Amino acid sequence: MGAFSRIGNQLYTGQRSIDFVGRKWLWYAASGVILVAAVLGLTVRGLNLGIEFKGGNSYTVQVATSSQSVVDKIRNDLNGSGIAAAATPTVTTAYNPVSNKASILVETRTIPSGSADDLKVQSILAADAGVDANQISSSTVGKSWGTQVLHKMEWGLGVFLVLVALFIWAYFREWKMSAAALLALAHDVVITVGVYALSGFEVTPATVTGFLTILGFSLYDTVVVFDKVRENTKNLRASRQSYAGAANLALNQTLVRSINTSLVALLPVAAILVTSTLLLGASSLKDISLALFVGMAAGTYSSIFIATPFLVHIKSGEKLVKEAARRANARAKKDDKYAAVPVFTEDMAIEEPLDADMIGDEGDPIPTQGHTPGYRPTGDLSGRTTPESKSPVRDSGAAGRPQPNRTSRSKRK
């Protein structure tokens, strides 16, 4: 734990640094592969929409104890029953710890209530579960309610994005930060939806709630990092760093905080996901916890690897950022006087040959004055050459007044 704290302190003070901004193309490529897989999953497999969104029949069988063998038997018997609407049923189990009762939930496509197919399905369920027919309850769910939920979610998402963009722009006074934050947000949502498509998890109204929740978490971490970026780049003209260097330092300074907060948030959600999946069976907790877990993990990733590198990328063309980068590069070269020294090799020339326009008629080199075509940078890479003196150097008689010196007043003559 002490080593972790020491690393965090070194990251904050800049003694140790991870180059997140300089490797932006690596992070872009990794996110691109994940996004392509998510889009392919959505295109090829699509989402497994719940009965609330596509409509159908729901049967609930009250049993003493539920087992996987009974679930498999019900699924196989309905598949072979010859009822087209029940050919691909969704069979899950549920347990109510308050009433200490278990049940088996079966969802099919729409079957008219009281029809021969409806009665046949109920008889199969009663026989496989070993219960009376009166212990089976059925209901028909229309897709109109789920459609209303989707429309309200689309409206809510649109209003949320507009308000978030305005808030970030007003807070940071920087529309490019709004653009980078919204890009990271879209990145998280697409990955989360893609995971649902690839895994085949059912999308229910609880899943929609989870999607809306991860929007806030994703933006929270991004705004914290951007606030540190603004603090580090507040006085960029007087800073010794470029904008990219200051932004990368902000990422390193907030890295430990991002990891800690993400772990604290992810561990309880992971516990809920495992408990709801393995112990409680199908439940709203499983639907919402999966969306939260994937969305939080993607939000942490995008706030570190996508949002800030993309912000630096779109600001790299600004005049102030270019000047800061030029000053930082010149300062780095000046500090490292040996950066321009070539590596010694056996065939290295002792003296660099002069160009033809730098050699006089008698083969002597022509002295350079000021900036000439044959100009070569000086050893300290300052880009300056000393002009020739127009007259001998002599003592200045400026106004005949004594000039300041370091001799104490009592010892002056």
Short mmCIF file of C-alpha atoms in Angstrom, two decimals:
data_model
loop_
_atom_site.label_atom_id
_atom_site.label_comp_id
_atom_site.label_asym_id
_atom_site.label_seq_id
_atom_site.Cartn_x
_atom_site.Cartn_y
_atom_site.Cartn_z
CA MET A 1 0.00 0.00 0.00
CA GLY A 2 2.94 2.26 0.75
CA ALA A 3 4.41 1.60 -2.68
CA PHE A 4 1.07 2.45 -4.31
CA SER A 5 0.92 5.73 -2.40
CA ARG A 6 4.51 6.51 -3.35
CA ILE A 7 3.73 5.89 -7.02
CA GLY A 8 0.67 8.12 -6.76
CA ASN A 9 2.75 10.91 -5.24
CA GLN A 10 5.39 10.56 -7.98
CA LEU A 11 2.68 10.71 -10.65
CA TYR A 12 1.22 13.84 -9.06
CA THR A 13 4.55 15.69 -8.80
CA GLY A 14 5.69 14.64 -12.28
CA GLN A 15 8.66 12.54 -11.10
CA ARG A 16 7.02 9.60 -12.87
CA SER A 17 4.85 10.02 -15.93
CA ILE A 18 2.77 7.81 -18.22
CA ASP A 19 2.50 9.22 -21.72
CA PHE A 20 -1.26 9.05 -22.31
CA VAL A 21 -1.42 11.98 -24.74
CA GLY A 22 1.61 11.05 -26.84
CA ARG A 23 0.24 7.55 -27.51
CA LYS A 24 -3.18 8.75 -28.58
CA TRP A 25 -3.15 6.80 -31.84
CA LEU A 26 -2.66 3.56 -29.88
CA TRP A 27 -5.71 4.33 -27.72
CA TYR A 28 -7.71 5.38 -30.79
CA ALA A 29 -6.88 2.07 -32.47
CA ALA A 30 -7.89 0.04 -29.39
CA SER A 31 -11.20 1.90 -29.07
CA GLY A 32 -11.78 1.55 -32.82
CA VAL A 33 -11.49 -2.24 -32.62
CA ILE A 34 -13.92 -2.37 -29.69
CA LEU A 35 -16.38 -0.03 -31.39
CA VAL A 36 -16.28 -2.01 -34.64
CA ALA A 37 -17.03 -5.22 -32.68
CA ALA A 38 -19.92 -3.45 -30.90
CA VAL A 39 -21.40 -2.13 -34.15
CA LEU A 40 -21.07 -5.54 -35.81
CA GLY A 41 -22.82 -7.12 -32.83
CA LEU A 42 -25.65 -4.64 -33.13
CA THR A 43 -25.90 -5.09 -36.90
CA VAL A 44 -25.59 -8.86 -37.09
CA ARG A 45 -27.13 -10.11 -33.85
CA GLY A 46 -29.22 -7.15 -32.74
CA LEU A 47 -30.57 -6.57 -29.25
CA ASN A 48 -32.51 -9.20 -27.36
CA LEU A 49 -35.49 -7.01 -26.54
CA GLY A 50 -37.62 -8.02 -23.59
CA ILE A 51 -41.30 -8.77 -23.73
CA GLU A 52 -42.03 -5.18 -22.70
CA PHE A 53 -40.67 -3.89 -26.02
CA LYS A 54 -41.85 -6.54 -28.49
CA GLY A 55 -45.01 -7.84 -26.79
CA GLY A 56 -45.95 -11.44 -25.96
CA ASN A 57 -47.25 -13.76 -23.27
CA SER A 58 -45.80 -14.20 -19.80
CA TYR A 59 -46.44 -17.34 -17.72
CA THR A 60 -45.53 -17.63 -14.04
CA VAL A 61 -45.38 -21.10 -12.47
CA GLN A 62 -45.29 -21.27 -8.67
CA VAL A 63 -43.04 -24.14 -7.55
CA ALA A 64 -41.57 -25.33 -4.27
CA THR A 65 -38.02 -25.30 -5.61
CA SER A 66 -36.74 -24.42 -9.05
CA SER A 67 -33.98 -26.36 -10.74
CA GLN A 68 -32.08 -26.10 -13.99
CA SER A 69 -33.29 -29.52 -15.13
CA VAL A 70 -36.93 -28.37 -14.97
CA VAL A 71 -36.05 -25.20 -16.86
CA ASP A 72 -34.33 -27.18 -19.62
CA LYS A 73 -37.25 -29.63 -19.83
CA ILE A 74 -39.78 -26.80 -20.23
CA ARG A 75 -37.68 -25.14 -22.91
CA ASN A 76 -37.27 -28.37 -24.90
CA ASP A 77 -40.96 -29.38 -24.62
CA LEU A 78 -42.21 -25.97 -25.75
CA ASN A 79 -39.72 -26.02 -28.62
CA GLY A 80 -41.10 -29.36 -29.79
CA SER A 81 -44.76 -28.56 -29.16
CA GLY A 82 -45.40 -27.35 -32.70
CA ILE A 83 -46.62 -23.94 -31.46
CA ALA A 84 -44.77 -21.36 -33.58
CA ALA A 85 -45.16 -18.56 -31.02
CA ALA A 86 -43.59 -20.75 -28.29
CA ALA A 87 -40.77 -22.22 -30.39
CA THR A 88 -38.08 -20.00 -28.81
CA PRO A 89 -39.26 -19.33 -25.26
CA THR A 90 -37.33 -17.42 -22.61
CA VAL A 91 -37.35 -19.53 -19.44
CA THR A 92 -35.85 -18.18 -16.22
CA THR A 93 -36.22 -18.71 -12.50
CA ALA A 94 -36.95 -16.28 -9.69
CA TYR A 95 -36.87 -16.46 -5.92
CA ASN A 96 -38.58 -14.19 -3.41
CA PRO A 97 -36.65 -14.31 -0.09
CA VAL A 98 -39.43 -12.46 1.73
CA SER A 99 -42.16 -14.99 0.97
CA ASN A 100 -39.64 -17.84 0.56
CA LYS A 101 -41.27 -18.86 -2.72
CA ALA A 102 -39.72 -19.82 -6.02
CA SER A 103 -41.20 -19.49 -9.47
CA ILE A 104 -40.43 -20.20 -13.11
CA LEU A 105 -41.01 -17.42 -15.63
CA VAL A 106 -41.77 -18.30 -19.25
CA GLU A 107 -42.06 -15.70 -22.00
CA THR A 108 -43.31 -16.42 -25.52
CA ARG A 109 -44.45 -14.42 -28.47
CA THR A 110 -48.07 -13.29 -28.50
CA ILE A 111 -50.59 -16.16 -28.09
CA PRO A 112 -54.30 -15.29 -27.89
CA SER A 113 -55.54 -15.77 -24.35
CA GLY A 114 -57.85 -18.78 -23.95
CA SER A 115 -56.91 -20.22 -27.36
CA ALA A 116 -55.96 -23.85 -27.89
CA ASP A 117 -52.27 -22.93 -28.07
CA ASP A 118 -52.55 -21.02 -24.79
CA LEU A 119 -54.14 -24.00 -23.03
CA LYS A 120 -51.54 -26.37 -24.52
CA VAL A 121 -48.68 -24.25 -23.24
CA GLN A 122 -50.16 -24.17 -19.73
CA SER A 123 -50.62 -27.96 -19.75
CA ILE A 124 -46.97 -28.46 -20.74
CA LEU A 125 -45.82 -26.14 -17.95
CA ALA A 126 -47.98 -27.91 -15.37
CA ALA A 127 -46.73 -31.34 -16.41
CA ASP A 128 -43.05 -30.40 -16.49
CA ALA A 129 -43.13 -28.47 -13.20
CA GLY A 130 -45.34 -31.06 -11.46
CA VAL A 131 -47.98 -28.56 -10.32
CA ASP A 132 -51.71 -28.01 -10.84
CA ALA A 133 -52.92 -25.80 -13.64
CA ASN A 134 -54.32 -23.31 -11.13
CA GLN A 135 -50.75 -22.55 -9.98
CA ILE A 136 -50.00 -21.05 -13.37
CA SER A 137 -50.82 -17.42 -14.06
CA SER A 138 -50.58 -15.86 -17.51
CA SER A 139 -50.75 -12.36 -18.91
CA THR A 140 -50.48 -10.75 -22.31
CA VAL A 141 -48.11 -7.81 -22.63
CA GLY A 142 -48.43 -5.34 -25.51
CA LYS A 143 -45.45 -3.54 -26.99
CA SER A 144 -47.08 -0.12 -26.74
CA TRP A 145 -45.79 0.43 -23.20
CA GLY A 146 -42.24 -0.43 -24.15
CA THR A 147 -42.48 1.84 -27.19
CA GLN A 148 -43.52 4.71 -24.94
CA VAL A 149 -40.54 4.00 -22.68
CA LEU A 150 -38.17 4.12 -25.67
CA HIS A 151 -39.64 7.41 -26.92
CA LYS A 152 -39.32 8.98 -23.48
CA MET A 153 -35.75 7.72 -23.22
CA GLU A 154 -34.89 9.29 -26.59
CA TRP A 155 -36.38 12.62 -25.48
CA GLY A 156 -34.61 12.45 -22.13
CA LEU A 157 -31.30 11.56 -23.79
CA GLY A 158 -31.58 14.46 -26.25
CA VAL A 159 -32.38 17.01 -23.53
CA PHE A 160 -29.59 15.59 -21.36
CA LEU A 161 -26.97 15.92 -24.10
CA VAL A 162 -27.95 19.51 -24.90
CA LEU A 163 -27.86 20.57 -21.24
CA VAL A 164 -24.54 18.81 -20.63
CA ALA A 165 -22.95 20.45 -23.67
CA LEU A 166 -24.13 23.90 -22.53
CA PHE A 167 -23.01 23.31 -18.94
CA ILE A 168 -19.50 22.16 -19.85
CA TRP A 169 -19.12 25.05 -22.30
CA ALA A 170 -20.29 27.56 -19.69
CA TYR A 171 -18.10 26.10 -16.92
CA PHE A 172 -14.86 25.72 -18.87
CA ARG A 173 -15.51 28.48 -21.45
CA GLU A 174 -14.28 26.01 -24.02
CA TRP A 175 -16.58 24.40 -26.60
CA LYS A 176 -13.89 21.88 -27.52
CA MET A 177 -14.11 20.42 -24.04
CA SER A 178 -17.85 19.89 -24.61
CA ALA A 179 -17.09 18.13 -27.88
CA ALA A 180 -14.46 15.86 -26.29
CA ALA A 181 -16.76 15.00 -23.35
CA LEU A 182 -19.68 14.14 -25.66
CA LEU A 183 -17.41 12.00 -27.85
CA ALA A 184 -16.29 10.03 -24.78
CA LEU A 185 -19.93 9.69 -23.71
CA ALA A 186 -21.00 8.33 -27.11
CA HIS A 187 -18.01 5.95 -26.96
CA ASP A 188 -19.26 4.54 -23.62
CA VAL A 189 -22.89 4.15 -24.72
CA VAL A 190 -22.00 2.36 -27.97
CA ILE A 191 -19.69 -0.07 -26.15
CA THR A 192 -22.34 -0.81 -23.49
CA VAL A 193 -25.07 -1.41 -26.06
CA GLY A 194 -22.65 -3.55 -28.09
CA VAL A 195 -21.90 -5.73 -25.05
CA TYR A 196 -25.64 -6.34 -24.66
CA ALA A 197 -25.90 -7.32 -28.33
CA LEU A 198 -22.88 -9.65 -28.21
CA SER A 199 -23.77 -11.28 -24.88
CA GLY A 200 -27.46 -11.72 -25.70
CA PHE A 201 -28.61 -10.31 -22.38
CA GLU A 202 -32.23 -9.25 -22.45
CA VAL A 203 -32.96 -5.52 -22.73
CA THR A 204 -35.67 -4.50 -20.29
CA PRO A 205 -36.89 -1.17 -18.88
CA ALA A 206 -34.37 -1.67 -16.05
CA THR A 207 -31.63 -1.82 -18.68
CA VAL A 208 -32.79 1.54 -20.05
CA THR A 209 -32.52 2.95 -16.54
CA GLY A 210 -28.97 1.62 -16.34
CA PHE A 211 -28.08 3.27 -19.67
CA LEU A 212 -29.29 6.65 -18.44
CA THR A 213 -27.37 6.23 -15.17
CA ILE A 214 -24.00 5.57 -16.80
CA LEU A 215 -24.27 8.86 -18.69
CA GLY A 216 -23.78 10.77 -15.46
CA PHE A 217 -20.92 8.58 -14.22
CA SER A 218 -19.03 8.81 -17.51
CA LEU A 219 -19.24 12.61 -17.55
CA TYR A 220 -18.33 12.91 -13.86
CA ASP A 221 -14.86 11.44 -14.30
CA THR A 222 -14.26 13.34 -17.53
CA VAL A 223 -15.19 16.69 -15.94
CA VAL A 224 -12.82 16.06 -13.01
CA VAL A 225 -9.91 15.42 -15.41
CA PHE A 226 -10.81 18.47 -17.53
CA ASP A 227 -10.88 20.65 -14.42
CA LYS A 228 -7.29 19.62 -13.67
CA VAL A 229 -6.32 20.26 -17.31
CA ARG A 230 -7.73 23.78 -17.07
CA GLU A 231 -5.82 24.38 -13.83
CA ASN A 232 -2.50 23.24 -15.35
CA THR A 233 -2.98 25.24 -18.57
CA LYS A 234 -4.37 28.39 -16.95
CA ASN A 235 -1.18 30.44 -17.46
CA LEU A 236 0.24 28.71 -20.49
CA ARG A 237 2.25 31.75 -21.70
CA ALA A 238 4.38 31.76 -18.53
CA SER A 239 4.50 27.97 -18.23
CA ARG A 240 7.55 25.91 -19.21
CA GLN A 241 5.25 23.16 -20.55
CA SER A 242 3.35 22.70 -23.76
CA TYR A 243 -0.43 22.21 -23.68
CA ALA A 244 0.01 18.49 -24.36
CA GLY A 245 2.54 18.18 -21.52
CA ALA A 246 0.31 20.02 -19.07
CA ALA A 247 -2.71 17.92 -20.06
CA ASN A 248 -0.70 14.71 -19.72
CA LEU A 249 0.46 15.85 -16.26
CA ALA A 250 -3.21 16.43 -15.32
CA LEU A 251 -4.05 12.87 -16.38
CA ASN A 252 -1.22 11.47 -14.24
CA GLN A 253 -2.25 13.63 -11.30
CA THR A 254 -5.85 12.35 -11.42
CA LEU A 255 -5.00 8.76 -12.39
CA VAL A 256 -4.93 7.36 -8.85
CA ARG A 257 -8.16 9.19 -7.97
CA SER A 258 -9.86 7.81 -11.11
CA ILE A 259 -8.76 4.24 -10.31
CA ASN A 260 -9.84 4.48 -6.68
CA THR A 261 -13.27 5.95 -7.37
CA SER A 262 -13.90 3.48 -10.19
CA LEU A 263 -13.00 0.49 -8.02
CA VAL A 264 -15.17 1.75 -5.17
CA ALA A 265 -18.09 2.10 -7.59
CA LEU A 266 -17.49 -1.10 -9.56
CA LEU A 267 -17.08 -3.53 -6.66
CA PRO A 268 -20.62 -3.10 -5.23
CA VAL A 269 -22.11 -3.22 -8.72
CA ALA A 270 -20.15 -6.41 -9.44
CA ALA A 271 -21.47 -7.93 -6.21
CA ILE A 272 -25.04 -7.07 -7.22
CA LEU A 273 -24.47 -8.51 -10.72
CA VAL A 274 -23.07 -11.80 -9.41
CA THR A 275 -25.75 -12.16 -6.73
CA SER A 276 -28.63 -11.37 -9.06
CA THR A 277 -27.31 -13.65 -11.82
CA LEU A 278 -26.24 -16.70 -9.81
CA LEU A 279 -28.53 -16.62 -6.79
CA LEU A 280 -31.69 -14.74 -7.71
CA GLY A 281 -31.94 -15.72 -11.39
CA ALA A 282 -33.63 -13.31 -13.75
CA SER A 283 -34.38 -10.05 -12.05
CA SER A 284 -34.35 -6.32 -12.65
CA LEU A 285 -31.18 -6.13 -10.54
CA LYS A 286 -29.30 -8.19 -13.12
CA ASP A 287 -30.47 -6.00 -16.01
CA ILE A 288 -29.52 -2.72 -14.37
CA SER A 289 -26.27 -3.96 -12.79
CA LEU A 290 -24.84 -5.26 -16.09
CA ALA A 291 -25.46 -1.90 -17.78
CA LEU A 292 -23.90 -0.07 -14.83
CA PHE A 293 -20.84 -2.33 -14.68
CA VAL A 294 -20.00 -2.12 -18.38
CA GLY A 295 -20.82 1.59 -18.57
CA MET A 296 -18.69 2.50 -15.53
CA ALA A 297 -15.71 0.53 -16.79
CA ALA A 298 -16.01 2.10 -20.24
CA GLY A 299 -16.43 5.55 -18.67
CA THR A 300 -13.22 5.23 -16.68
CA TYR A 301 -11.36 4.07 -19.78
CA SER A 302 -12.68 6.87 -22.00
CA SER A 303 -12.00 9.64 -19.46
CA ILE A 304 -8.31 8.62 -19.34
CA PHE A 305 -7.53 7.34 -22.82
CA ILE A 306 -10.02 9.10 -25.10
CA ALA A 307 -11.40 12.40 -23.79
CA THR A 308 -8.19 14.25 -22.87
CA PRO A 309 -6.02 12.99 -25.79
CA PHE A 310 -8.84 13.96 -28.17
CA LEU A 311 -9.09 17.39 -26.51
CA VAL A 312 -5.35 17.96 -27.02
CA HIS A 313 -5.69 16.72 -30.58
CA ILE A 314 -8.40 19.21 -31.60
CA LYS A 315 -6.62 22.09 -29.81
CA SER A 316 -3.24 21.41 -31.41
CA GLY A 317 -3.97 23.86 -34.23
CA GLU A 318 -4.56 26.88 -31.99
CA LYS A 319 -1.97 29.66 -32.11
CA LEU A 320 -1.40 29.78 -28.35
CA VAL A 321 -0.94 26.00 -28.17
CA LYS A 322 1.52 26.05 -31.09
CA GLU A 323 3.60 28.81 -29.49
CA ALA A 324 3.69 26.97 -26.17
CA ALA A 325 4.81 23.77 -27.92
CA ARG A 326 7.53 25.71 -29.81
CA ARG A 327 8.84 27.31 -26.61
CA ALA A 328 8.83 23.97 -24.79
CA ASN A 329 10.74 22.26 -27.61
CA ALA A 330 13.34 25.05 -27.81
CA ARG A 331 13.78 25.02 -24.04
CA ALA A 332 14.19 21.26 -24.01
CA LYS A 333 16.90 21.43 -26.71
CA LYS A 334 18.70 24.23 -24.90
CA ASP A 335 18.66 22.34 -21.61
CA ASP A 336 20.09 19.27 -23.31
CA LYS A 337 23.29 20.61 -24.93
CA TYR A 338 24.40 17.16 -25.98
CA ALA A 339 21.19 16.34 -27.87
CA ALA A 340 22.73 17.51 -31.20
CA VAL A 341 26.04 15.68 -30.75
CA PRO A 342 26.19 12.86 -33.34
CA VAL A 343 27.09 9.33 -32.33
CA PHE A 344 30.76 8.56 -33.09
CA THR A 345 31.56 6.12 -35.88
CA GLU A 346 34.89 5.06 -37.35
CA ASP A 347 34.16 6.57 -40.76
CA MET A 348 33.02 9.89 -39.31
CA ALA A 349 34.63 12.95 -41.00
CA ILE A 350 36.94 14.95 -38.75
CA GLU A 351 35.60 18.22 -40.12
CA GLU A 352 32.35 18.75 -41.97
CA PRO A 353 33.11 19.80 -45.58
CA LEU A 354 32.06 23.31 -46.58
CA ASP A 355 29.66 24.09 -49.38
CA ALA A 356 31.06 25.53 -52.63
CA ASP A 357 29.62 29.01 -51.95
CA MET A 358 31.50 29.16 -48.63
CA ILE A 359 34.99 28.65 -50.16
CA GLY A 360 36.98 31.60 -51.56
CA ASP A 361 39.16 31.75 -54.68
CA GLU A 362 42.27 30.62 -52.78
CA GLY A 363 40.45 27.77 -51.04
CA ASP A 364 40.00 29.65 -47.77
CA PRO A 365 36.60 29.64 -46.10
CA ILE A 366 34.61 32.85 -46.49
CA PRO A 367 33.74 34.45 -43.11
CA THR A 368 30.00 34.47 -42.51
CA GLN A 369 28.21 37.70 -41.64
CA GLY A 370 24.75 37.59 -40.18
CA HIS A 371 22.30 35.16 -41.75
CA THR A 372 23.90 33.73 -44.90
CA PRO A 373 22.92 30.80 -47.12
CA GLY A 374 25.81 28.82 -45.67
CA TYR A 375 24.66 29.43 -42.12
CA ARG A 376 25.05 26.56 -39.66
CA PRO A 377 23.43 26.54 -36.21
CA THR A 378 25.77 27.18 -33.31
CA GLY A 379 26.63 24.53 -30.76
CA ASP A 380 24.14 25.74 -28.18
CA LEU A 381 21.31 25.67 -30.81
CA SER A 382 20.28 29.20 -29.88
CA GLY A 383 19.98 30.16 -33.56
CA ARG A 384 22.05 33.34 -33.14
CA THR A 385 25.41 34.47 -34.53
CA THR A 386 27.49 37.29 -33.08
CA PRO A 387 27.83 40.25 -35.51
CA GLU A 388 31.26 41.76 -36.17
CA SER A 389 32.22 44.76 -34.07
CA LYS A 390 32.20 48.11 -35.91
CA SER A 391 34.83 49.73 -33.59
CA PRO A 392 37.23 48.69 -30.78
CA VAL A 393 35.63 48.09 -27.41
CA ARG A 394 36.40 50.94 -24.95
CA ASP A 395 35.19 52.20 -21.60
CA SER A 396 31.87 53.97 -21.74
CA GLY A 397 31.80 57.63 -20.68
CA ALA A 398 28.08 57.76 -20.31
CA ALA A 399 27.29 61.08 -18.56
CA GLY A 400 30.53 60.78 -16.51
CA ARG A 401 28.61 59.42 -13.59
CA PRO A 402 29.91 56.62 -11.33
CA GLN A 403 28.50 53.31 -12.34
CA PRO A 404 27.03 50.84 -9.80
CA ASN A 405 29.44 48.22 -8.50
CA ARG A 406 29.60 45.60 -5.78
CA THR A 407 32.21 47.40 -3.63
CA SER A 408 30.85 48.49 -0.25
CA ARG A 409 30.37 52.25 0.31
CA SER A 410 33.12 52.43 3.00
CA LYS A 411 35.78 50.98 0.67
CA ARG A 412 34.97 53.13 -2.36
CA LYS A 413 37.61 55.76 -3.22
#
